[in-house]
PDB file of C-alpha atoms in Angstrom:
ATOM      1  CA  UNK A 141      76.108  45.467 138.977  1.00  0.00           C
ATOM      2  CA  UNK A 142      77.607  43.300 136.198  1.00  0.00           C
ATOM      3  CA  UNK A 143      79.984  40.578 137.271  1.00  0.00           C
ATOM      4  CA  UNK A 144      83.624  41.743 136.915  1.00  0.00           C
ATOM      5  CA  UNK A 145      85.462  40.083 134.059  1.00  0.00           C
ATOM      6  CA  UNK A 146      89.069  38.929 133.932  1.00  0.00           C
ATOM      7  CA  UNK A 147      90.902  40.360 130.930  1.00  0.00           C
ATOM      8  CA  UNK A 148      94.573  39.951 130.056  1.00  0.00           C
ATOM      9  CA  UNK A 149      96.305  42.921 128.407  1.00  0.00           C
ATOM     10  CA  UNK A 150      99.809  42.611 126.988  1.00  0.00           C
ATOM     11  CA  UNK A 151     101.920  45.729 126.673  1.00  0.00           C
ATOM     12  CA  UNK A 152      99.951  47.054 129.635  1.00  0.00           C
ATOM     13  CA  UNK A 153     102.577  49.470 130.957  1.00  0.00           C
ATOM     14  CA  UNK A 154     102.528  52.056 128.172  1.00  0.00           C
ATOM     15  CA  UNK A 155     100.780  53.332 125.081  1.00  0.00           C
ATOM     16  CA  UNK A 156      97.537  51.759 123.911  1.00  0.00           C
ATOM     17  CA  UNK A 157      97.919  48.832 126.317  1.00  0.00           C
ATOM     18  CA  UNK A 158      98.118  51.104 129.356  1.00  0.00           C
ATOM     19  CA  UNK A 159      95.054  53.043 128.212  1.00  0.00           C
ATOM     20  CA  UNK A 160      93.109  49.813 127.650  1.00  0.00           C
ATOM     21  CA  UNK A 161      94.067  48.483 131.085  1.00  0.00           C
ATOM     22  CA  UNK A 162      93.050  51.762 132.736  1.00  0.00           C
ATOM     23  CA  UNK A 163      89.636  51.802 131.068  1.00  0.00           C
ATOM     24  CA  UNK A 164      88.931  48.172 131.886  1.00  0.00           C
ATOM     25  CA  UNK A 165      89.845  48.696 135.540  1.00  0.00           C
ATOM     26  CA  UNK A 166      87.719  51.850 135.666  1.00  0.00           C
ATOM     27  CA  UNK A 167      84.679  49.836 134.589  1.00  0.00           C
ATOM     28  CA  UNK A 168      85.328  47.257 137.287  1.00  0.00           C
ATOM     29  CA  UNK A 169      87.112  44.509 135.372  1.00  0.00           C
ATOM     30  CA  UNK A 170      90.113  42.647 136.693  1.00  0.00           C
ATOM     31  CA  UNK A 171      93.130  43.194 134.449  1.00  0.00           C
ATOM     32  CA  UNK A 172      96.155  40.920 134.290  1.00  0.00           C
ATOM     33  CA  UNK A 173      98.811  43.096 132.697  1.00  0.00           C
ATOM     34  CA  UNK A 174     101.793  41.606 130.888  1.00  0.00           C
ATOM     35  CA  UNK A 175     104.840  43.761 130.170  1.00  0.00           C
ATOM     36  CA  UNK A 176     108.620  43.843 130.397  1.00  0.00           C
ATOM     37  CA  UNK A 177     108.213  45.879 133.592  1.00  0.00           C
ATOM     38  CA  UNK A 178     105.290  47.151 135.575  1.00  0.00           C
ATOM     39  CA  UNK A 179     102.786  44.398 134.809  1.00  0.00           C
ATOM     40  CA  UNK A 180     101.198  41.758 137.010  1.00  0.00           C
ATOM     41  CA  UNK A 181     103.226  39.395 134.840  1.00  0.00           C
ATOM     42  CA  UNK A 182     106.733  40.597 133.953  1.00  0.00           C
ATOM     43  CA  UNK A 183     107.860  38.843 130.796  1.00  0.00           C
ATOM     44  CA  UNK A 184     110.125  39.014 127.761  1.00  0.00           C
ATOM     45  CA  UNK A 185     107.990  38.088 124.758  1.00  0.00           C
ATOM     46  CA  UNK A 186     110.952  38.056 122.375  1.00  0.00           C
ATOM     47  CA  UNK A 187     111.860  34.428 123.176  1.00  0.00           C
ATOM     48  CA  UNK A 188     109.854  31.176 123.106  1.00  0.00           C
ATOM     49  CA  UNK A 189     110.793  30.583 126.745  1.00  0.00           C
ATOM     50  CA  UNK A 190     109.641  34.033 127.787  1.00  0.00           C
ATOM     51  CA  UNK A 191     106.358  33.608 125.950  1.00  0.00           C
ATOM     52  CA  UNK A 192     105.722  30.203 127.506  1.00  0.00           C
ATOM     53  CA  UNK A 193     106.451  31.541 130.996  1.00  0.00           C
ATOM     54  CA  UNK A 194     104.184  34.543 130.451  1.00  0.00           C
ATOM     55  CA  UNK A 195     101.340  32.419 129.136  1.00  0.00           C
ATOM     56  CA  UNK A 196     101.486  30.049 132.094  1.00  0.00           C
ATOM     57  CA  UNK A 197     101.783  32.856 134.649  1.00  0.00           C
ATOM     58  CA  UNK A 198      98.606  34.446 133.265  1.00  0.00           C
ATOM     59  CA  UNK A 199      96.763  31.131 133.419  1.00  0.00           C
ATOM     60  CA  UNK A 200      97.848  30.674 137.032  1.00  0.00           C
ATOM     61  CA  UNK A 201      96.620  34.144 138.009  1.00  0.00           C
ATOM     62  CA  UNK A 202      93.371  33.738 136.070  1.00  0.00           C
ATOM     63  CA  UNK A 203      92.597  30.307 137.461  1.00  0.00           C
ATOM     64  CA  UNK A 204      92.149  28.957 133.942  1.00  0.00           C
ATOM     65  CA  UNK A 205      89.315  31.389 133.079  1.00  0.00           C
ATOM     66  CA  UNK A 206      89.687  34.448 130.851  1.00  0.00           C
ATOM     67  CA  UNK A 207      86.843  36.672 129.699  1.00  0.00           C
ATOM     68  CA  UNK A 208      88.937  38.639 127.252  1.00  0.00           C
ATOM     69  CA  UNK A 209      92.386  39.385 125.896  1.00  0.00           C
ATOM     70  CA  UNK A 210      93.865  42.482 124.271  1.00  0.00           C
ATOM     71  CA  UNK A 211      97.280  41.856 122.717  1.00  0.00           C
ATOM     72  CA  UNK A 212      98.995  45.263 122.584  1.00  0.00           C
ATOM     73  CA  UNK A 213     102.643  44.368 123.201  1.00  0.00           C
ATOM     74  CA  UNK A 214     104.753  45.235 120.199  1.00  0.00           C
ATOM     75  CA  UNK A 215     107.811  46.899 118.746  1.00  0.00           C
ATOM     76  CA  UNK A 216     108.033  49.534 116.045  1.00  0.00           C
ATOM     77  CA  UNK A 217     110.239  49.367 112.920  1.00  0.00           C
ATOM     78  CA  UNK A 218     113.559  49.765 114.740  1.00  0.00           C
ATOM     79  CA  UNK A 219     116.727  49.264 112.629  1.00  0.00           C
ATOM     80  CA  UNK A 220     118.650  46.161 113.625  1.00  0.00           C
ATOM     81  CA  UNK A 221     115.728  44.642 115.544  1.00  0.00           C
ATOM     82  CA  UNK A 222     114.020  42.871 112.640  1.00  0.00           C
ATOM     83  CA  UNK A 223     114.084  39.390 114.215  1.00  0.00           C
ATOM     84  CA  UNK A 224     112.842  40.727 117.554  1.00  0.00           C
ATOM     85  CA  UNK A 225     109.997  42.537 115.790  1.00  0.00           C
ATOM     86  CA  UNK A 226     108.826  39.256 114.261  1.00  0.00           C
ATOM     87  CA  UNK A 227     109.207  37.469 117.606  1.00  0.00           C
ATOM     88  CA  UNK A 228     107.285  39.972 119.729  1.00  0.00           C
ATOM     89  CA  UNK A 229     104.699  41.328 117.305  1.00  0.00           C
ATOM     90  CA  UNK A 230     103.685  38.024 115.716  1.00  0.00           C
ATOM     91  CA  UNK A 231     104.836  35.026 117.728  1.00  0.00           C
ATOM     92  CA  UNK A 232     104.136  36.961 120.944  1.00  0.00           C
ATOM     93  CA  UNK A 233     100.492  37.096 119.883  1.00  0.00           C
ATOM     94  CA  UNK A 234      99.947  33.725 118.211  1.00  0.00           C
ATOM     95  CA  UNK A 235     101.666  31.572 120.831  1.00  0.00           C
ATOM     96  CA  UNK A 236     100.013  33.300 123.773  1.00  0.00           C
ATOM     97  CA  UNK A 237      96.538  33.010 122.297  1.00  0.00           C
ATOM     98  CA  UNK A 238      97.030  29.373 121.379  1.00  0.00           C
ATOM     99  CA  UNK A 239      98.077  28.617 124.961  1.00  0.00           C
ATOM    100  CA  UNK A 240      95.202  30.635 126.410  1.00  0.00           C
ATOM    101  CA  UNK A 241      92.555  29.144 124.113  1.00  0.00           C
ATOM    102  CA  UNK A 242      91.016  26.767 126.692  1.00  0.00           C
ATOM    103  CA  UNK A 243      90.831  29.582 129.259  1.00  0.00           C
ATOM    104  CA  UNK A 244      89.263  31.919 126.706  1.00  0.00           C
ATOM    105  CA  UNK A 245      86.742  29.224 125.781  1.00  0.00           C
ATOM    106  CA  UNK A 246      85.828  28.910 129.457  1.00  0.00           C
ATOM    107  CA  UNK A 247      84.921  32.593 129.433  1.00  0.00           C
ATOM    108  CA  UNK A 248      83.301  32.723 125.949  1.00  0.00           C
ATOM    109  CA  UNK A 249      85.759  35.532 125.414  1.00  0.00           C
ATOM    110  CA  UNK A 250      86.572  38.221 122.888  1.00  0.00           C
ATOM    111  CA  UNK A 251      90.219  38.637 121.891  1.00  0.00           C
ATOM    112  CA  UNK A 252      91.546  41.790 120.235  1.00  0.00           C
ATOM    113  CA  UNK A 253      94.832  41.625 118.344  1.00  0.00           C
ATOM    114  CA  UNK A 254      96.583  44.875 117.504  1.00  0.00           C
ATOM    115  CA  UNK A 255      97.388  44.988 113.806  1.00  0.00           C
ATOM    116  CA  UNK A 256      98.370  48.064 111.835  1.00  0.00           C
ATOM    117  CA  UNK A 257      97.511  50.019 108.725  1.00  0.00           C
ATOM    118  CA  UNK A 258     101.090  49.244 107.674  1.00  0.00           C
ATOM    119  CA  UNK A 259      99.609  45.956 106.416  1.00  0.00           C
ATOM    120  CA  UNK A 260      98.025  47.856 103.531  1.00  0.00           C
ATOM    121  CA  UNK A 261     100.419  50.762 103.070  1.00  0.00           C
ATOM    122  CA  UNK A 262     103.884  49.115 103.030  1.00  0.00           C
ATOM    123  CA  UNK A 263     105.166  47.884  99.640  1.00  0.00           C
ATOM    124  CA  UNK A 264     107.478  44.913  98.918  1.00  0.00           C
ATOM    125  CA  UNK A 265     106.157  42.698 101.738  1.00  0.00           C
ATOM    126  CA  UNK A 266     106.798  39.021 100.947  1.00  0.00           C
ATOM    127  CA  UNK A 267     103.729  36.781 101.271  1.00  0.00           C
ATOM    128  CA  UNK A 268     106.119  33.877 101.879  1.00  0.00           C
ATOM    129  CA  UNK A 269     107.682  35.765 104.789  1.00  0.00           C
ATOM    130  CA  UNK A 270     104.228  36.328 106.256  1.00  0.00           C
ATOM    131  CA  UNK A 271     103.367  32.631 106.006  1.00  0.00           C
ATOM    132  CA  UNK A 272     106.722  31.629 107.469  1.00  0.00           C
ATOM    133  CA  UNK A 273     106.171  34.000 110.374  1.00  0.00           C
ATOM    134  CA  UNK A 274     102.778  32.435 111.043  1.00  0.00           C
ATOM    135  CA  UNK A 275     104.293  28.946 111.011  1.00  0.00           C
ATOM    136  CA  UNK A 276     107.213  30.009 113.212  1.00  0.00           C
ATOM    137  CA  UNK A 277     109.982  29.692 110.604  1.00  0.00           C
ATOM    138  CA  UNK A 278     111.472  33.084 111.444  1.00  0.00           C
ATOM    139  CA  UNK A 279     114.911  32.309 110.040  1.00  0.00           C
ATOM    140  CA  UNK A 280     113.486  32.104 106.522  1.00  0.00           C
ATOM    141  CA  UNK A 281     111.092  34.998 107.090  1.00  0.00           C
ATOM    142  CA  UNK A 282     113.932  37.267 108.196  1.00  0.00           C
ATOM    143  CA  UNK A 283     116.006  36.433 105.112  1.00  0.00           C
ATOM    144  CA  UNK A 284     113.166  37.644 102.891  1.00  0.00           C
ATOM    145  CA  UNK A 285     113.213  41.192 104.296  1.00  0.00           C
ATOM    146  CA  UNK A 286     114.494  42.800 101.109  1.00  0.00           C
ATOM    147  CA  UNK A 287     115.562  45.388 100.060  1.00  0.00           C
ATOM    148  CA  UNK A 288     117.798  45.572 103.121  1.00  0.00           C
ATOM    149  CA  UNK A 289     117.394  49.322 103.603  1.00  0.00           C
ATOM    150  CA  UNK A 290     113.663  48.683 104.087  1.00  0.00           C
ATOM    151  CA  UNK A 291     114.133  45.745 106.489  1.00  0.00           C
ATOM    152  CA  UNK A 292     112.733  47.483 109.613  1.00  0.00           C
ATOM    153  CA  UNK A 293     109.394  48.606 108.087  1.00  0.00           C
ATOM    154  CA  UNK A 294     109.170  45.319 106.181  1.00  0.00           C
ATOM    155  CA  UNK A 295     109.634  43.350 109.406  1.00  0.00           C
ATOM    156  CA  UNK A 296     106.951  45.436 111.077  1.00  0.00           C
ATOM    157  CA  UNK A 297     104.447  45.069 108.220  1.00  0.00           C
ATOM    158  CA  UNK A 298     105.234  41.348 107.938  1.00  0.00           C
ATOM    159  CA  UNK A 299     104.561  40.827 111.635  1.00  0.00           C
ATOM    160  CA  UNK A 300     101.253  42.700 111.510  1.00  0.00           C
ATOM    161  CA  UNK A 301     100.139  40.910 108.339  1.00  0.00           C
ATOM    162  CA  UNK A 302     100.942  37.601 110.027  1.00  0.00           C
ATOM    163  CA  UNK A 303      98.761  38.543 113.002  1.00  0.00           C
ATOM    164  CA  UNK A 304      95.919  39.704 110.740  1.00  0.00           C
ATOM    165  CA  UNK A 305      95.993  36.644 108.454  1.00  0.00           C
ATOM    166  CA  UNK A 306      96.238  34.278 111.410  1.00  0.00           C
ATOM    167  CA  UNK A 307      93.278  35.918 113.153  1.00  0.00           C
ATOM    168  CA  UNK A 308      91.119  35.926 110.022  1.00  0.00           C
ATOM    169  CA  UNK A 309      91.850  32.297 109.255  1.00  0.00           C
ATOM    170  CA  UNK A 310      91.522  31.002 112.817  1.00  0.00           C
ATOM    171  CA  UNK A 311      88.501  33.122 113.794  1.00  0.00           C
ATOM    172  CA  UNK A 312      85.986  30.953 111.932  1.00  0.00           C
ATOM    173  CA  UNK A 313      87.374  27.598 113.051  1.00  0.00           C
ATOM    174  CA  UNK A 314      85.464  25.330 115.441  1.00  0.00           C
ATOM    175  CA  UNK A 315      88.190  25.552 118.080  1.00  0.00           C
ATOM    176  CA  UNK A 316      87.762  29.339 118.193  1.00  0.00           C
ATOM    177  CA  UNK A 317      84.328  30.706 117.313  1.00  0.00           C
ATOM    178  CA  UNK A 318      82.870  27.222 117.739  1.00  0.00           C
ATOM    179  CA  UNK A 319      84.102  27.373 121.334  1.00  0.00           C
ATOM    180  CA  UNK A 320      82.627  30.844 121.832  1.00  0.00           C
ATOM    181  CA  UNK A 321      85.843  32.826 121.270  1.00  0.00           C
ATOM    182  CA  UNK A 322      85.752  35.853 118.969  1.00  0.00           C
ATOM    183  CA  UNK A 323      89.054  36.856 117.368  1.00  0.00           C
ATOM    184  CA  UNK A 324      89.256  40.342 115.848  1.00  0.00           C
ATOM    185  CA  UNK A 325      91.972  42.794 114.816  1.00  0.00           C
ATOM    186  CA  UNK A 326      92.231  46.510 115.549  1.00  0.00           C
ATOM    187  CA  UNK A 327      94.482  48.175 112.964  1.00  0.00           C
ATOM    188  CA  UNK A 328      95.656  51.629 114.108  1.00  0.00           C
ATOM    189  CA  UNK A 329      97.623  54.116 112.108  1.00  0.00           C
ATOM    190  CA  UNK A 330      99.932  56.691 113.640  1.00  0.00           C
ATOM    191  CA  UNK A 331      99.170  56.883 117.373  1.00  0.00           C
ATOM    192  CA  UNK A 332     100.944  59.176 119.814  1.00  0.00           C
ATOM    193  CA  UNK A 333     102.579  56.427 121.856  1.00  0.00           C
ATOM    194  CA  UNK A 334     106.154  56.343 123.205  1.00  0.00           C
ATOM    195  CA  UNK A 335     106.984  54.240 120.132  1.00  0.00           C
ATOM    196  CA  UNK A 336     105.816  56.979 117.755  1.00  0.00           C
ATOM    197  CA  UNK A 337     107.546  59.732 119.736  1.00  0.00           C
ATOM    198  CA  UNK A 338     110.779  57.759 119.458  1.00  0.00           C
ATOM    199  CA  UNK A 339     110.326  57.486 115.683  1.00  0.00           C
ATOM    200  CA  UNK A 340     109.576  61.204 115.357  1.00  0.00           C
ATOM    201  CA  UNK A 341     112.767  62.038 117.221  1.00  0.00           C
ATOM    202  CA  UNK A 342     114.911  59.692 115.142  1.00  0.00           C
ATOM    203  CA  UNK A 343     116.123  59.498 111.540  1.00  0.00           C
ATOM    204  CA  UNK A 344     112.674  58.327 110.396  1.00  0.00           C
ATOM    205  CA  UNK A 345     111.004  61.418 111.832  1.00  0.00           C
ATOM    206  CA  UNK A 346     110.599  63.341 108.599  1.00  0.00           C
ATOM    207  CA  UNK A 347     109.075  60.388 106.749  1.00  0.00           C
ATOM    208  CA  UNK A 348     106.707  59.708 109.638  1.00  0.00           C
ATOM    209  CA  UNK A 349     105.565  63.341 109.756  1.00  0.00           C
ATOM    210  CA  UNK A 350     104.981  63.376 105.985  1.00  0.00           C
ATOM    211  CA  UNK A 351     102.803  60.249 105.993  1.00  0.00           C
ATOM    212  CA  UNK A 352      99.252  61.331 105.068  1.00  0.00           C
ATOM    213  CA  UNK A 353      96.537  61.353 107.738  1.00  0.00           C
ATOM    214  CA  UNK A 354      93.321  62.849 106.352  1.00  0.00           C
ATOM    215  CA  UNK A 355      92.009  63.452 109.888  1.00  0.00           C
ATOM    216  CA  UNK A 356      94.980  65.765 110.374  1.00  0.00           C
ATOM    217  CA  UNK A 357      96.887  64.298 113.305  1.00  0.00           C
ATOM    218  CA  UNK A 358      97.873  61.013 114.949  1.00  0.00           C
ATOM    219  CA  UNK A 359      95.362  59.411 117.290  1.00  0.00           C
ATOM    220  CA  UNK A 360      95.801  59.430 121.044  1.00  0.00           C
ATOM    221  CA  UNK A 361      96.191  56.073 122.842  1.00  0.00           C
ATOM    222  CA  UNK A 362      92.927  56.607 124.697  1.00  0.00           C
ATOM    223  CA  UNK A 363      91.006  56.907 121.438  1.00  0.00           C
ATOM    224  CA  UNK A 364      92.267  53.512 120.309  1.00  0.00           C
ATOM    225  CA  UNK A 365      91.662  52.092 123.785  1.00  0.00           C
ATOM    226  CA  UNK A 366      87.980  53.058 123.611  1.00  0.00           C
ATOM    227  CA  UNK A 367      87.613  51.009 120.428  1.00  0.00           C
ATOM    228  CA  UNK A 368      89.537  48.053 121.866  1.00  0.00           C
ATOM    229  CA  UNK A 369      87.426  48.043 125.033  1.00  0.00           C
ATOM    230  CA  UNK A 370      84.281  47.833 122.918  1.00  0.00           C
ATOM    231  CA  UNK A 371      85.776  45.049 120.785  1.00  0.00           C
ATOM    232  CA  UNK A 372      86.639  43.002 123.881  1.00  0.00           C
ATOM    233  CA  UNK A 373      83.156  43.446 125.337  1.00  0.00           C
ATOM    234  CA  UNK A 374      80.138  41.130 124.939  1.00  0.00           C
ATOM    235  CA  UNK A 375      78.570  43.871 122.809  1.00  0.00           C
ATOM    236  CA  UNK A 376      80.989  42.885 120.011  1.00  0.00           C
ATOM    237  CA  UNK A 377      79.854  39.260 119.769  1.00  0.00           C
ATOM    238  CA  UNK A 378      78.771  39.727 116.145  1.00  0.00           C
ATOM    239  CA  UNK A 379      82.360  40.576 115.194  1.00  0.00           C
ATOM    240  CA  UNK A 380      84.291  37.504 114.069  1.00  0.00           C
ATOM    241  CA  UNK A 381      87.490  37.825 112.051  1.00  0.00           C
ATOM    242  CA  UNK A 382      87.002  41.565 111.551  1.00  0.00           C
ATOM    243  CA  UNK A 383      89.899  43.926 110.849  1.00  0.00           C
ATOM    244  CA  UNK A 384      88.944  47.412 112.025  1.00  0.00           C
ATOM    245  CA  UNK A 385      91.053  50.274 110.655  1.00  0.00           C
ATOM    246  CA  UNK A 386      91.313  53.245 113.004  1.00  0.00           C
ATOM    247  CA  UNK A 387      93.972  55.323 111.273  1.00  0.00           C
ATOM    248  CA  UNK A 388      92.493  58.750 110.593  1.00  0.00           C
ATOM    249  CA  UNK A 389      91.633  57.799 107.019  1.00  0.00           C
ATOM    250  CA  UNK A 390      95.077  56.794 105.709  1.00  0.00           C
ATOM    251  CA  UNK A 391      94.012  53.381 104.428  1.00  0.00           C
ATOM    252  CA  UNK A 392      90.915  54.843 102.776  1.00  0.00           C
ATOM    253  CA  UNK A 393      92.994  57.596 101.149  1.00  0.00           C
ATOM    254  CA  UNK A 394      95.556  55.214  99.672  1.00  0.00           C
ATOM    255  CA  UNK A 395      93.235  52.310  98.846  1.00  0.00           C
ATOM    256  CA  UNK A 396      89.727  53.722  98.637  1.00  0.00           C
ATOM    257  CA  UNK A 397      88.572  51.261  95.969  1.00  0.00           C
ATOM    258  CA  UNK A 398      90.196  48.184  97.476  1.00  0.00           C
ATOM    259  CA  UNK A 399      87.425  47.046  99.818  1.00  0.00           C
ATOM    260  CA  UNK A 400      84.662  46.039  99.720  1.00  0.00           C
ATOM    261  CA  UNK A 401      85.728  44.221  96.564  1.00  0.00           C
ATOM    262  CA  UNK A 402      83.682  41.818  94.423  1.00  0.00           C
ATOM    263  CA  UNK A 403      84.645  38.163  94.339  1.00  0.00           C
ATOM    264  CA  UNK A 404      86.811  37.336  91.337  1.00  0.00           C
ATOM    265  CA  UNK A 405      85.843  34.359  89.194  1.00  0.00           C
ATOM    266  CA  UNK A 406      89.115  32.574  89.899  1.00  0.00           C
ATOM    267  CA  UNK A 407      88.377  32.764  93.635  1.00  0.00           C
ATOM    268  CA  UNK A 408      85.020  31.013  93.465  1.00  0.00           C
ATOM    269  CA  UNK A 409      86.562  27.565  93.651  1.00  0.00           C
ATOM    270  CA  UNK A 410      88.287  28.421  96.918  1.00  0.00           C
ATOM    271  CA  UNK A 411      85.133  29.947  98.366  1.00  0.00           C
ATOM    272  CA  UNK A 412      83.054  26.949  97.315  1.00  0.00           C
ATOM    273  CA  UNK A 413      85.515  24.609  98.968  1.00  0.00           C
ATOM    274  CA  UNK A 414      85.402  26.685 102.147  1.00  0.00           C
ATOM    275  CA  UNK A 415      81.603  26.520 102.209  1.00  0.00           C
ATOM    276  CA  UNK A 416      81.607  22.751 101.770  1.00  0.00           C
ATOM    277  CA  UNK A 417      84.191  22.367 104.542  1.00  0.00           C
ATOM    278  CA  UNK A 418      82.144  24.612 106.863  1.00  0.00           C
ATOM    279  CA  UNK A 419      78.924  22.629 106.235  1.00  0.00           C
ATOM    280  CA  UNK A 420      80.694  19.357 107.038  1.00  0.00           C
ATOM    281  CA  UNK A 421      81.639  20.471 110.546  1.00  0.00           C
TER     282      UNK A 421
END
């Protein structure tokens, strides 16, 4: 029998997080769930203090050794909650992983961050807001959520872009992959979680139902959980900085010729510099 692993799952009480936790436990792994209620660690990830307390509580339970992490906790594009969306969806991922990095290195772990296909299907997202969210300057990031009537979906897309950019940039650094930690992003589309059901029942319901899904219907949480469980397993060691879209074909429908994309001449200087920097490590 394989040795049980210790995996932390945020947002473990509902939706994709609950399905991931269930599958991991079914295969014999120890799961440390983090949620506002119903987790081994009860925490509010919308504040720096709550995030710090959650991170330390997980380290205490894990004994400083983590074999994996799946960061599912998040909020949807709720009107009036734009700042909280940035706090939970982005800072609630980045700060936790940075605190857990030594424990993840001890376990040569895989970490799966939940992104979204909203990163490629939402217009008007400010690149400056994304960078400010990554750096923690949420006051400035929030002010850039314009036009105001689009602030909720813009906040959501900004938070998920921040997570995706951060993971891609950090994944190849010595302190992450050089320490044996693989960072990857799972980017779902519409998934039949409590969050989506709430949107369908609200004023956004019609727009949500009209959003194109070539596969015909939203995914079920368990379908996304199966992918996440693979990505957090040792079998996914070749994946480093990958963003995996699992959205029923929406991204491919809207941006079929976007990727793979050839390198543009103006980008070669940046790529050359990156290669030189990598070789000097």
